[in-house]
Amino acid sequence: MELPAVPRRPSQTKIVATLGPATHGRDKIEALVKAGVDVFRLNMAHGSFDEHDARVRWIREIEQDLKTPLGILIDLGGPKIRLGELKNGALECQPGMQVTFVMEETAQQPTDLPVSCPEVITALKEGDRVVLADGTVTLQVIGKSENRATCLVTQPGLVRSRQGVNLPGVKLPLAAITDADREALAWALQKDIDFVGLSFVRSPDDIHELRKLIGNVQNPPQIVAKIEKPEALDCLDEILDLADAVMVARGDLGVEIDIADVAIVQKRILAAAKRHRKPAIVATQMLESMQRSRIPTRAEVSDVTNAILDGADACMLSGETAIGNYPVESVTMMHRIALATESVSQPPVRYQAGDSEAANTADITEASVWHAGLIAHEVGAKMMIILTRSGQTALTIAKHRFLVPTIGVSESPHVLRRMCLYWGIIPLMEAPLNDSPALLRFATEWGKREGLIQSGDRVVFVYGTGLVSSAHNTVSVFVAE
């Protein structure tokens, strides 16, 4: 049987890359896969359905050609307030310049900032602060009429068409899921998308509403709760109980809360995701300077490193791969940083007897996973293999971070794609699942080819015997031939 053709050493930290004009094309997407991308993000606030159709088709073709599972995440725009089309596509806001919010789709004057959401101008009052372009530009309202609000530029910068508008401290009566989101979701369900990102989550009710809209489809997409509103932090545990994954969406989060608190809040969200056994993505400006530079700043390298050390399952690239000049280089750099960080990571302290974070051994799968990791550590295993139906066992292993490269195999292509977001899990396609000896040969040959193991190394295999329904109750150790 032909082995999957992954032409790189996979990092345990997963990489999510946003597609856009800079990466629109089959060859460009394939280059990103070969550089290290595991999940592709489609931002439904940008691009047409025809463009997204093509991207989904190319991703699935590449998946089959390389025999490498690839996840697809659609990011619903949510009730995000965006500028319309600026007069010249962009506006350089200078200190002291006056600009005007107008209730239009398209600007008529160079200094007009069009917004089609009437609630914005209605809610603004003199003295309010308005933040644009992920916090890089700040305005202060100095005058207002029924359909216009005049502002003074207090923090200069470049503003582009369709960029976001934030009103810190102003609560707008906007629905969590917009009509555009419903249309995008209907499209996604037809395309068998793997993950759906819900923007501006404020309460568990928002997750309930999206789950209801998804309905009883055969392979429902996983819901990724994007944490970017202060209200979400007040009920974080309840949101994580209901969502399938979480994203630390630092762009809007860093505008809605004090920017000095962003790193602390990020650590809090990652710790909560670990407790709830949910994958966590850290996003926004991770390698921002690489939109225009081949080399990131030292601070950006430290940012990615610390996100991984804090427990991020995945790190996400946004503008770097969507509109940047160096998309492949950005992925390659993130991959390099992940490998460097993982090379100095320590085994989990939960190996120590009596640790309070030890697994809940009342659950059969949890107990099997916990002891599989302990066995792998004690015998010096170089690789683990997990056979899973739902992917939950693979996720449990991922959240324990045993540091042993782990192969995930499943009869479901949807489960394989979900595992693309799980830290340390390498999903393999076309594994011979009905023949255990053949499966072990298949996985070990792949491991040897990738340089993860060699003949004589010990490998741990976690699987179910069928004697216990829906549980993994067997752990075995074998020596690679």
Tab-separated table of C-alpha atoms in Angstrom:
chain	number	residue	atom	x	y	z
A	1	MET	CA	0.000	0.000	0.000
A	2	GLU	CA	1.289	3.466	-0.942
A	3	LEU	CA	2.285	5.606	2.008
A	4	PRO	CA	1.078	9.196	2.472
A	5	ALA	CA	3.410	11.675	0.801
A	6	VAL	CA	4.078	14.264	3.498
A	7	PRO	CA	7.371	15.863	2.361
A	8	ARG	CA	8.319	17.334	5.748
A	9	ARG	CA	8.779	16.524	9.398
A	10	PRO	CA	5.431	17.472	10.966
A	11	SER	CA	5.416	19.765	13.970
A	12	GLN	CA	3.269	18.769	16.924
A	13	THR	CA	1.753	22.249	16.980
A	14	LYS	CA	-0.732	22.612	14.147
A	15	ILE	CA	-0.676	25.497	11.676
A	16	VAL	CA	-3.825	27.216	10.419
A	17	ALA	CA	-3.415	29.424	7.336
A	18	THR	CA	-5.923	31.913	5.946
A	19	LEU	CA	-6.422	31.848	2.190
A	20	GLY	CA	-6.828	35.030	0.182
A	21	PRO	CA	-5.631	36.807	-2.956
A	22	ALA	CA	-1.974	36.022	-2.193
A	23	THR	CA	-2.665	32.279	-2.074
A	24	HIS	CA	-5.502	31.844	-4.563
A	25	GLY	CA	-4.554	28.917	-6.771
A	26	ARG	CA	-4.009	25.185	-6.535
A	27	ASP	CA	-0.227	25.362	-6.794
A	28	LYS	CA	-0.054	28.061	-4.125
A	29	ILE	CA	-2.197	26.054	-1.725
A	30	GLU	CA	-0.141	22.914	-2.322
A	31	ALA	CA	3.026	24.873	-1.541
A	32	LEU	CA	1.493	25.875	1.796
A	33	VAL	CA	0.663	22.244	2.603
A	34	LYS	CA	4.219	21.191	1.863
A	35	ALA	CA	5.481	24.015	4.075
A	36	GLY	CA	3.434	22.753	7.029
A	37	VAL	CA	-0.222	23.868	6.926
A	38	ASP	CA	-2.718	21.503	8.578
A	39	VAL	CA	-5.946	23.532	8.415
A	40	PHE	CA	-7.038	26.182	5.926
A	41	ARG	CA	-9.210	29.100	7.025
A	42	LEU	CA	-11.710	30.679	4.665
A	43	ASN	CA	-12.758	34.122	5.876
A	44	MET	CA	-16.372	34.469	4.783
A	45	ALA	CA	-16.202	38.242	5.284
A	46	HIS	CA	-13.966	38.405	2.215
A	47	GLY	CA	-14.219	36.780	-1.190
A	48	SER	CA	-17.112	35.348	-3.161
A	49	PHE	CA	-18.724	31.928	-2.920
A	50	ASP	CA	-17.220	31.124	-6.328
A	51	GLU	CA	-13.740	31.852	-4.973
A	52	HIS	CA	-14.358	29.756	-1.870
A	53	ASP	CA	-15.791	26.938	-4.024
A	54	ALA	CA	-12.538	26.808	-5.952
A	55	ARG	CA	-10.457	26.809	-2.770
A	56	VAL	CA	-12.405	23.915	-1.264
A	57	ARG	CA	-12.072	21.948	-4.492
A	58	TRP	CA	-8.310	22.535	-4.668
A	59	ILE	CA	-7.809	21.575	-1.015
A	60	ARG	CA	-9.674	18.293	-1.453
A	61	GLU	CA	-7.744	17.505	-4.645
A	62	ILE	CA	-4.424	18.151	-2.896
A	63	GLU	CA	-5.574	16.049	0.053
A	64	GLN	CA	-6.114	13.077	-2.252
A	65	ASP	CA	-2.949	13.633	-4.289
A	66	LEU	CA	-0.698	13.880	-1.219
A	67	LYS	CA	-2.756	11.416	0.836
A	68	THR	CA	-2.662	13.952	3.653
A	69	PRO	CA	-5.821	14.917	5.586
A	70	LEU	CA	-6.460	18.659	5.517
A	71	GLY	CA	-8.975	20.526	7.638
A	72	ILE	CA	-11.090	23.431	6.387
A	73	LEU	CA	-12.320	26.120	8.780
A	74	ILE	CA	-14.838	28.698	7.644
A	75	ASP	CA	-14.887	31.859	9.697
A	76	LEU	CA	-18.333	33.437	9.889
A	77	GLY	CA	-18.174	37.216	9.828
A	78	GLY	CA	-20.675	37.602	12.655
A	79	PRO	CA	-22.040	40.985	13.699
A	80	LYS	CA	-18.688	42.617	12.993
A	81	ILE	CA	-18.999	46.180	11.855
A	82	ARG	CA	-16.969	46.759	8.723
A	83	LEU	CA	-16.222	49.723	6.564
A	84	GLY	CA	-17.692	49.744	3.091
A	85	GLU	CA	-15.676	50.633	0.004
A	86	LEU	CA	-13.415	53.642	0.517
A	87	LYS	CA	-13.103	56.224	-2.242
A	88	ASN	CA	-9.582	55.149	-3.206
A	89	GLY	CA	-9.588	51.708	-1.579
A	90	ALA	CA	-7.499	52.980	1.331
A	91	LEU	CA	-7.051	56.103	3.432
A	92	GLU	CA	-3.908	57.249	5.216
A	93	CYS	CA	-5.250	58.793	8.415
A	94	GLN	CA	-2.963	61.608	9.550
A	95	PRO	CA	-2.872	63.095	13.078
A	96	GLY	CA	-5.531	65.765	13.463
A	97	MET	CA	-7.320	64.815	10.237
A	98	GLN	CA	-11.111	64.854	10.268
A	99	VAL	CA	-12.961	61.857	8.823
A	100	THR	CA	-16.682	61.235	8.643
A	101	PHE	CA	-18.734	58.082	9.156
A	102	VAL	CA	-21.554	58.033	6.610
A	103	MET	CA	-24.455	55.621	6.299
A	104	GLU	CA	-23.494	54.321	2.845
A	105	GLU	CA	-22.023	51.257	1.150
A	106	THR	CA	-19.489	53.286	-0.858
A	107	ALA	CA	-17.650	56.486	0.035
A	108	GLN	CA	-18.339	59.549	-2.079
A	109	GLN	CA	-15.472	61.600	-0.625
A	110	PRO	CA	-11.866	60.547	0.109
A	111	THR	CA	-12.316	61.159	3.857
A	112	ASP	CA	-15.695	59.394	4.122
A	113	LEU	CA	-15.841	56.165	6.151
A	114	PRO	CA	-18.935	54.292	4.917
A	115	VAL	CA	-20.819	51.914	7.225
A	116	SER	CA	-24.070	50.208	6.261
A	117	CYS	CA	-25.025	49.372	9.860
A	118	PRO	CA	-27.307	52.207	11.064
A	119	GLU	CA	-26.871	51.196	14.711
A	120	VAL	CA	-23.276	52.472	14.604
A	121	ILE	CA	-24.003	56.119	13.907
A	122	THR	CA	-27.072	55.992	16.156
A	123	ALA	CA	-25.010	54.675	19.089
A	124	LEU	CA	-22.082	57.095	18.739
A	125	LYS	CA	-21.925	60.273	20.776
A	126	GLU	CA	-19.390	63.049	21.144
A	127	GLY	CA	-16.294	61.929	23.017
A	128	ASP	CA	-16.649	58.235	22.079
A	129	ARG	CA	-13.585	56.365	20.872
A	130	VAL	CA	-13.662	54.433	17.594
A	131	VAL	CA	-10.937	51.939	16.702
A	132	LEU	CA	-10.146	50.745	13.176
A	133	ALA	CA	-7.847	48.203	11.512
A	134	ASP	CA	-7.284	45.844	14.465
A	135	GLY	CA	-6.476	48.696	16.824
A	136	THR	CA	-3.887	50.483	14.697
A	137	VAL	CA	-6.024	53.585	14.065
A	138	THR	CA	-8.011	55.476	16.713
A	139	LEU	CA	-10.610	58.196	16.238
A	140	GLN	CA	-12.593	60.411	18.607
A	141	VAL	CA	-16.116	61.539	17.806
A	142	ILE	CA	-16.297	65.359	17.726
A	143	GLY	CA	-19.641	65.939	16.020
A	144	LYS	CA	-22.774	64.119	14.979
A	145	SER	CA	-25.916	64.493	12.898
A	146	GLU	CA	-28.656	62.005	12.036
A	147	ASN	CA	-26.706	60.112	9.353
A	148	ARG	CA	-23.130	61.278	9.930
A	149	ALA	CA	-20.526	61.268	12.683
A	150	THR	CA	-17.421	63.420	12.365
A	151	CYS	CA	-14.250	62.142	14.017
A	152	LEU	CA	-10.748	63.384	14.745
A	153	VAL	CA	-7.777	61.088	14.102
A	154	THR	CA	-5.965	60.641	17.424
A	155	GLN	CA	-3.806	57.649	16.441
A	156	PRO	CA	-2.756	57.688	12.778
A	157	GLY	CA	-2.422	54.807	10.349
A	158	LEU	CA	-3.656	53.214	7.144
A	159	VAL	CA	-7.283	52.141	6.807
A	160	ARG	CA	-8.511	49.904	3.981
A	161	SER	CA	-11.920	49.030	2.566
A	162	ARG	CA	-13.806	46.282	4.427
A	163	GLN	CA	-11.679	46.547	7.564
A	164	GLY	CA	-13.283	46.226	10.973
A	165	VAL	CA	-14.726	48.961	13.158
A	166	ASN	CA	-14.727	48.608	16.961
A	167	LEU	CA	-16.607	50.712	19.486
A	168	PRO	CA	-15.014	49.858	22.871
A	169	GLY	CA	-17.517	50.135	25.687
A	170	VAL	CA	-20.488	50.587	23.358
A	171	LYS	CA	-23.009	47.739	23.364
A	172	LEU	CA	-24.941	47.395	20.132
A	173	PRO	CA	-28.211	45.423	19.813
A	174	LEU	CA	-26.861	43.086	17.133
A	175	ALA	CA	-27.751	39.415	16.609
A	176	ALA	CA	-24.946	36.888	17.128
A	177	ILE	CA	-25.611	35.258	13.756
A	178	THR	CA	-26.382	37.499	10.806
A	179	ASP	CA	-28.257	36.743	7.590
A	180	ALA	CA	-24.908	36.617	5.801
A	181	ASP	CA	-23.712	34.042	8.360
A	182	ARG	CA	-26.768	31.878	7.713
A	183	GLU	CA	-26.082	31.962	3.996
A	184	ALA	CA	-22.418	31.104	4.537
A	185	LEU	CA	-23.338	28.259	6.901
A	186	ALA	CA	-25.776	26.770	4.377
A	187	TRP	CA	-22.992	26.854	1.796
A	188	ALA	CA	-20.539	25.245	4.236
A	189	LEU	CA	-22.893	22.376	5.064
A	190	GLN	CA	-23.162	21.570	1.363
A	191	LYS	CA	-19.366	21.547	1.075
A	192	ASP	CA	-18.790	19.226	4.056
A	193	ILE	CA	-16.652	21.795	5.880
A	194	ASP	CA	-14.851	20.554	9.001
A	195	PHE	CA	-14.908	23.569	11.341
A	196	VAL	CA	-17.102	26.664	11.686
A	197	GLY	CA	-15.745	29.672	13.548
A	198	LEU	CA	-18.396	31.714	15.366
A	199	SER	CA	-17.330	35.331	15.752
A	200	PHE	CA	-18.069	37.650	18.671
A	201	VAL	CA	-19.435	34.946	20.957
A	202	ARG	CA	-20.965	36.608	24.001
A	203	SER	CA	-22.754	33.753	25.787
A	204	PRO	CA	-23.480	30.003	25.603
A	205	ASP	CA	-26.745	30.909	23.882
A	206	ASP	CA	-24.762	31.891	20.787
A	207	ILE	CA	-23.296	28.370	20.587
A	208	HIS	CA	-26.756	26.872	21.086
A	209	GLU	CA	-28.114	28.970	18.234
A	210	LEU	CA	-25.383	27.893	15.821
A	211	ARG	CA	-25.772	24.232	16.835
A	212	LYS	CA	-29.495	24.501	16.133
A	213	LEU	CA	-28.855	26.006	12.701
A	214	ILE	CA	-26.420	23.214	11.838
A	215	GLY	CA	-29.124	20.693	12.695
A	216	ASN	CA	-28.904	16.934	12.394
A	217	VAL	CA	-26.603	16.681	9.400
A	218	GLN	CA	-24.675	13.436	9.041
A	219	ASN	CA	-21.225	14.913	9.700
A	220	PRO	CA	-21.750	18.222	11.491
A	221	PRO	CA	-18.836	20.652	11.486
A	222	GLN	CA	-17.052	21.350	14.743
A	223	ILE	CA	-17.899	24.720	16.302
A	224	VAL	CA	-14.942	26.983	17.110
A	225	ALA	CA	-15.907	29.702	19.594
A	226	LYS	CA	-13.957	32.877	18.884
A	227	ILE	CA	-13.284	34.740	22.106
A	228	GLU	CA	-13.064	38.443	21.295
A	229	LYS	CA	-15.695	40.116	23.510
A	230	PRO	CA	-15.371	40.926	27.235
A	231	GLU	CA	-18.781	39.327	27.854
A	232	ALA	CA	-17.418	35.943	26.718
A	233	LEU	CA	-14.740	36.035	29.407
A	234	ASP	CA	-17.456	36.242	32.053
A	235	CYS	CA	-18.891	32.855	30.998
A	236	LEU	CA	-15.842	31.196	29.452
A	237	ASP	CA	-16.342	27.794	31.093
A	238	GLU	CA	-19.980	27.618	30.001
A	239	ILE	CA	-18.990	28.482	26.417
A	240	LEU	CA	-16.263	25.829	26.413
A	241	ASP	CA	-18.718	23.243	27.712
A	242	LEU	CA	-20.719	23.665	24.506
A	243	ALA	CA	-18.160	24.533	21.825
A	244	ASP	CA	-15.887	21.964	20.165
A	245	ALA	CA	-12.846	24.252	20.063
A	246	VAL	CA	-11.835	27.798	20.944
A	247	MET	CA	-9.928	30.575	19.210
A	248	VAL	CA	-8.099	33.366	21.000
A	249	ALA	CA	-9.027	36.056	18.460
A	250	ARG	CA	-6.569	38.687	19.600
A	251	GLY	CA	-7.400	41.295	16.955
A	252	ASP	CA	-10.801	42.374	18.195
A	253	LEU	CA	-10.075	41.115	21.714
A	254	GLY	CA	-7.148	43.529	21.971
A	255	VAL	CA	-9.449	46.381	21.040
A	256	GLU	CA	-12.388	45.431	23.258
A	257	ILE	CA	-10.196	45.003	26.364
A	258	ASP	CA	-7.088	46.834	27.533
A	259	ILE	CA	-4.330	45.770	25.144
A	260	ALA	CA	-2.000	45.361	28.136
A	261	ASP	CA	-4.202	42.494	29.337
A	262	VAL	CA	-4.220	40.490	26.090
A	263	ALA	CA	-1.374	38.111	26.996
A	264	ILE	CA	-2.841	37.423	30.436
A	265	VAL	CA	-6.287	36.751	28.987
A	266	GLN	CA	-4.724	34.488	26.357
A	267	LYS	CA	-3.137	32.370	29.087
A	268	ARG	CA	-6.474	32.179	30.884
A	269	ILE	CA	-8.317	30.995	27.752
A	270	LEU	CA	-5.655	28.383	26.950
A	271	ALA	CA	-5.766	27.049	30.512
A	272	ALA	CA	-9.558	26.779	30.316
A	273	ALA	CA	-9.347	24.940	26.988
A	274	LYS	CA	-6.948	22.451	28.549
A	275	ARG	CA	-9.318	21.813	31.457
A	276	HIS	CA	-12.231	21.262	29.105
A	277	ARG	CA	-10.204	19.073	26.707
A	278	LYS	CA	-10.922	21.397	23.773
A	279	PRO	CA	-8.462	22.365	21.001
A	280	ALA	CA	-7.274	25.962	21.202
A	281	ILE	CA	-6.114	28.214	18.361
A	282	VAL	CA	-4.138	31.407	18.941
A	283	ALA	CA	-4.690	33.945	16.171
A	284	THR	CA	-3.895	37.431	14.878
A	285	GLN	CA	-0.568	39.159	14.230
A	286	MET	CA	1.541	36.135	15.125
A	287	LEU	CA	4.029	36.879	12.324
A	288	GLU	CA	2.452	40.139	11.166
A	289	SER	CA	5.668	41.738	9.907
A	290	MET	CA	6.135	38.872	7.443
A	291	GLN	CA	3.415	40.370	5.280
A	292	ARG	CA	6.212	42.638	4.030
A	293	SER	CA	9.392	41.013	5.334
A	294	ARG	CA	11.007	37.617	4.841
A	295	ILE	CA	12.081	37.575	8.495
A	296	PRO	CA	9.823	38.076	11.541
A	297	THR	CA	10.641	40.297	14.477
A	298	ARG	CA	12.209	38.715	17.536
A	299	ALA	CA	9.073	39.622	19.479
A	300	GLU	CA	6.915	37.670	17.007
A	301	VAL	CA	9.119	34.592	17.377
A	302	SER	CA	8.754	34.867	21.155
A	303	ASP	CA	4.991	35.282	20.779
A	304	VAL	CA	4.600	32.043	18.817
A	305	THR	CA	6.930	30.207	21.199
A	306	ASN	CA	5.051	31.322	24.298
A	307	ALA	CA	1.660	30.505	22.777
A	308	ILE	CA	2.875	26.935	22.228
A	309	LEU	CA	4.356	26.685	25.714
A	310	ASP	CA	1.095	28.015	27.176
A	311	GLY	CA	-0.874	25.195	25.550
A	312	ALA	CA	-1.998	26.321	22.096
A	313	ASP	CA	-2.898	23.361	19.899
A	314	ALA	CA	-2.588	25.509	16.789
A	315	CYS	CA	-1.198	28.861	15.728
A	316	MET	CA	-2.921	30.796	12.967
A	317	LEU	CA	-1.680	33.006	10.158
A	318	SER	CA	-4.088	35.627	8.820
A	319	GLY	CA	-2.855	38.469	6.622
A	320	GLU	CA	0.540	36.765	6.392
A	321	THR	CA	-0.880	34.136	4.030
A	322	ALA	CA	-4.024	35.899	2.779
A	323	ILE	CA	-2.547	39.134	1.446
A	324	GLY	CA	1.145	39.046	2.365
A	325	ASN	CA	4.146	38.991	0.062
A	326	TYR	CA	5.683	35.902	1.688
A	327	PRO	CA	2.959	33.351	2.488
A	328	VAL	CA	5.084	30.209	2.106
A	329	GLU	CA	7.958	31.756	4.020
A	330	SER	CA	5.543	32.667	6.827
A	331	VAL	CA	4.347	29.070	7.152
A	332	THR	CA	7.907	27.765	6.975
A	333	MET	CA	8.959	30.139	9.747
A	334	MET	CA	6.047	29.176	11.986
A	335	HIS	CA	6.900	25.516	11.400
A	336	ARG	CA	10.539	26.170	12.344
A	337	ILE	CA	9.544	28.013	15.522
A	338	ALA	CA	7.190	25.183	16.501
A	339	LEU	CA	9.888	22.534	16.020
A	340	ALA	CA	12.411	24.571	18.014
A	341	THR	CA	9.936	25.047	20.856
A	342	GLU	CA	8.892	21.401	20.915
A	343	SER	CA	12.529	20.274	21.022
A	344	VAL	CA	12.922	21.750	24.516
A	345	SER	CA	9.455	20.912	25.849
A	346	GLN	CA	9.363	18.792	28.993
A	347	PRO	CA	7.227	15.692	29.648
A	348	PRO	CA	4.021	16.509	31.530
A	349	VAL	CA	4.362	16.697	35.305
A	350	ARG	CA	1.315	14.423	35.515
A	351	TYR	CA	3.723	11.495	35.144
A	352	GLN	CA	4.551	12.086	38.805
A	353	ALA	CA	2.651	9.891	41.210
A	354	GLY	CA	-0.127	11.580	43.103
A	355	ASP	CA	-0.370	14.590	40.806
A	356	SER	CA	-3.746	16.301	41.213
A	357	GLU	CA	-4.153	16.729	37.451
A	358	ALA	CA	-3.958	12.995	36.783
A	359	ALA	CA	-6.531	11.555	34.461
A	360	ASN	CA	-10.018	10.594	35.554
A	361	THR	CA	-9.471	6.857	35.512
A	362	ALA	CA	-13.172	6.172	36.061
A	363	ASP	CA	-13.501	6.754	32.309
A	364	ILE	CA	-12.148	3.769	30.343
A	365	THR	CA	-10.806	5.766	27.405
A	366	GLU	CA	-9.264	8.399	29.682
A	367	ALA	CA	-7.611	5.688	31.779
A	368	SER	CA	-6.286	3.865	28.713
A	369	VAL	CA	-4.890	7.069	27.260
A	370	TRP	CA	-3.314	8.100	30.550
A	371	HIS	CA	-1.581	4.778	31.041
A	372	ALA	CA	-0.578	4.577	27.374
A	373	GLY	CA	1.320	7.822	27.832
A	374	LEU	CA	2.835	6.595	31.079
A	375	ILE	CA	3.903	3.327	29.432
A	376	ALA	CA	5.348	5.177	26.432
A	377	HIS	CA	7.381	7.349	28.783
A	378	GLU	CA	8.601	4.428	30.909
A	379	VAL	CA	9.642	2.159	28.010
A	380	GLY	CA	11.072	4.978	25.897
A	381	ALA	CA	8.630	4.508	23.029
A	382	LYS	CA	9.371	6.610	19.969
A	383	MET	CA	5.835	6.606	18.563
A	384	MET	CA	2.206	5.928	19.496
A	385	ILE	CA	-0.618	4.713	17.254
A	386	ILE	CA	-4.232	5.447	18.140
A	387	LEU	CA	-7.200	3.847	16.393
A	388	THR	CA	-10.251	6.067	16.948
A	389	ARG	CA	-13.835	6.260	15.704
A	390	SER	CA	-14.829	9.733	16.885
A	391	GLY	CA	-11.440	11.354	17.420
A	392	GLN	CA	-12.137	11.923	21.116
A	393	THR	CA	-9.362	9.566	22.213
A	394	ALA	CA	-6.895	11.350	19.958
A	395	LEU	CA	-7.968	14.685	21.453
A	396	THR	CA	-7.489	13.329	24.977
A	397	ILE	CA	-3.948	12.293	24.076
A	398	ALA	CA	-3.340	15.697	22.503
A	399	LYS	CA	-4.363	17.595	25.629
A	400	HIS	CA	-2.055	15.470	27.809
A	401	ARG	CA	0.908	16.417	25.574
A	402	PHE	CA	2.890	13.237	26.045
A	403	LEU	CA	5.546	14.484	23.560
A	404	VAL	CA	5.612	11.116	21.787
A	405	PRO	CA	4.750	11.472	18.067
A	406	THR	CA	1.266	9.983	17.727
A	407	ILE	CA	-0.322	8.525	14.605
A	408	GLY	CA	-4.110	8.840	14.419
A	409	VAL	CA	-6.054	6.455	12.182
A	410	SER	CA	-9.796	6.247	11.640
A	411	GLU	CA	-12.290	4.844	9.180
A	412	SER	CA	-13.902	8.290	8.948
A	413	PRO	CA	-12.309	10.976	6.731
A	414	HIS	CA	-14.156	13.568	8.813
A	415	VAL	CA	-12.434	12.367	11.980
A	416	LEU	CA	-9.053	12.419	10.232
A	417	ARG	CA	-9.641	16.043	9.260
A	418	ARG	CA	-10.686	16.991	12.789
A	419	MET	CA	-7.417	15.545	14.041
A	420	CYS	CA	-5.614	18.118	11.879
A	421	LEU	CA	-6.329	20.541	14.734
A	422	TYR	CA	-5.150	18.249	17.561
A	423	TRP	CA	-1.699	18.942	18.983
A	424	GLY	CA	0.789	16.147	18.329
A	425	ILE	CA	-1.638	13.932	16.391
A	426	ILE	CA	-0.604	12.975	12.853
A	427	PRO	CA	-3.656	11.684	10.934
A	428	LEU	CA	-2.893	9.079	8.286
A	429	MET	CA	-5.170	8.277	5.361
A	430	GLU	CA	-5.811	4.879	3.775
A	431	ALA	CA	-4.540	2.841	6.710
A	432	PRO	CA	-5.600	-0.854	6.638
A	433	LEU	CA	-7.883	-0.700	9.684
A	434	ASN	CA	-9.312	-4.221	9.490
A	435	ASP	CA	-5.933	-5.930	9.712
A	436	SER	CA	-3.957	-5.072	12.852
A	437	PRO	CA	-0.597	-6.491	11.688
A	438	ALA	CA	-0.942	-4.651	8.376
A	439	LEU	CA	-1.909	-1.450	10.196
A	440	LEU	CA	1.147	-1.640	12.432
A	441	ARG	CA	3.416	-2.281	9.429
A	442	PHE	CA	1.828	0.637	7.570
A	443	ALA	CA	2.307	3.055	10.469
A	444	THR	CA	5.840	1.932	11.307
A	445	GLU	CA	6.952	2.161	7.670
A	446	TRP	CA	5.608	5.698	7.581
A	447	GLY	CA	7.376	6.505	10.850
A	448	LYS	CA	10.677	5.145	9.547
A	449	ARG	CA	10.372	7.060	6.297
A	450	GLU	CA	9.717	10.289	8.213
A	451	GLY	CA	12.664	9.673	10.528
A	452	LEU	CA	10.496	9.374	13.640
A	453	ILE	CA	11.488	5.783	14.395
A	454	GLN	CA	13.894	3.107	13.229
A	455	SER	CA	14.008	-0.666	13.440
A	456	GLY	CA	14.213	-1.813	17.044
A	457	ASP	CA	12.322	1.156	18.470
A	458	ARG	CA	9.337	0.577	20.724
A	459	VAL	CA	5.867	1.686	19.616
A	460	VAL	CA	2.674	1.907	21.726
A	461	PHE	CA	-0.686	0.954	20.166
A	462	VAL	CA	-4.015	2.057	21.723
A	463	TYR	CA	-7.218	0.450	20.460
A	464	GLY	CA	-10.505	-1.163	21.452
A	465	THR	CA	-11.106	-4.894	21.507
A	466	GLY	CA	-14.824	-4.562	20.861
A	467	LEU	CA	-15.576	-6.113	24.245
A	468	VAL	CA	-16.326	-2.670	25.639
A	469	SER	CA	-18.593	-0.498	23.519
A	470	SER	CA	-17.277	2.911	22.426
A	471	ALA	CA	-14.123	2.713	24.503
A	472	HIS	CA	-10.391	2.086	24.121
A	473	ASN	CA	-9.521	-0.612	26.602
A	474	THR	CA	-6.278	-2.073	25.237
A	475	VAL	CA	-2.721	-0.775	25.205
A	476	SER	CA	0.054	-2.842	23.654
A	477	VAL	CA	3.755	-2.295	23.057
A	478	PHE	CA	5.651	-3.743	20.115
A	479	VAL	CA	9.091	-3.380	18.574
A	480	ALA	CA	9.359	-1.925	15.066
A	481	GLU	CA	10.913	-4.368	12.632
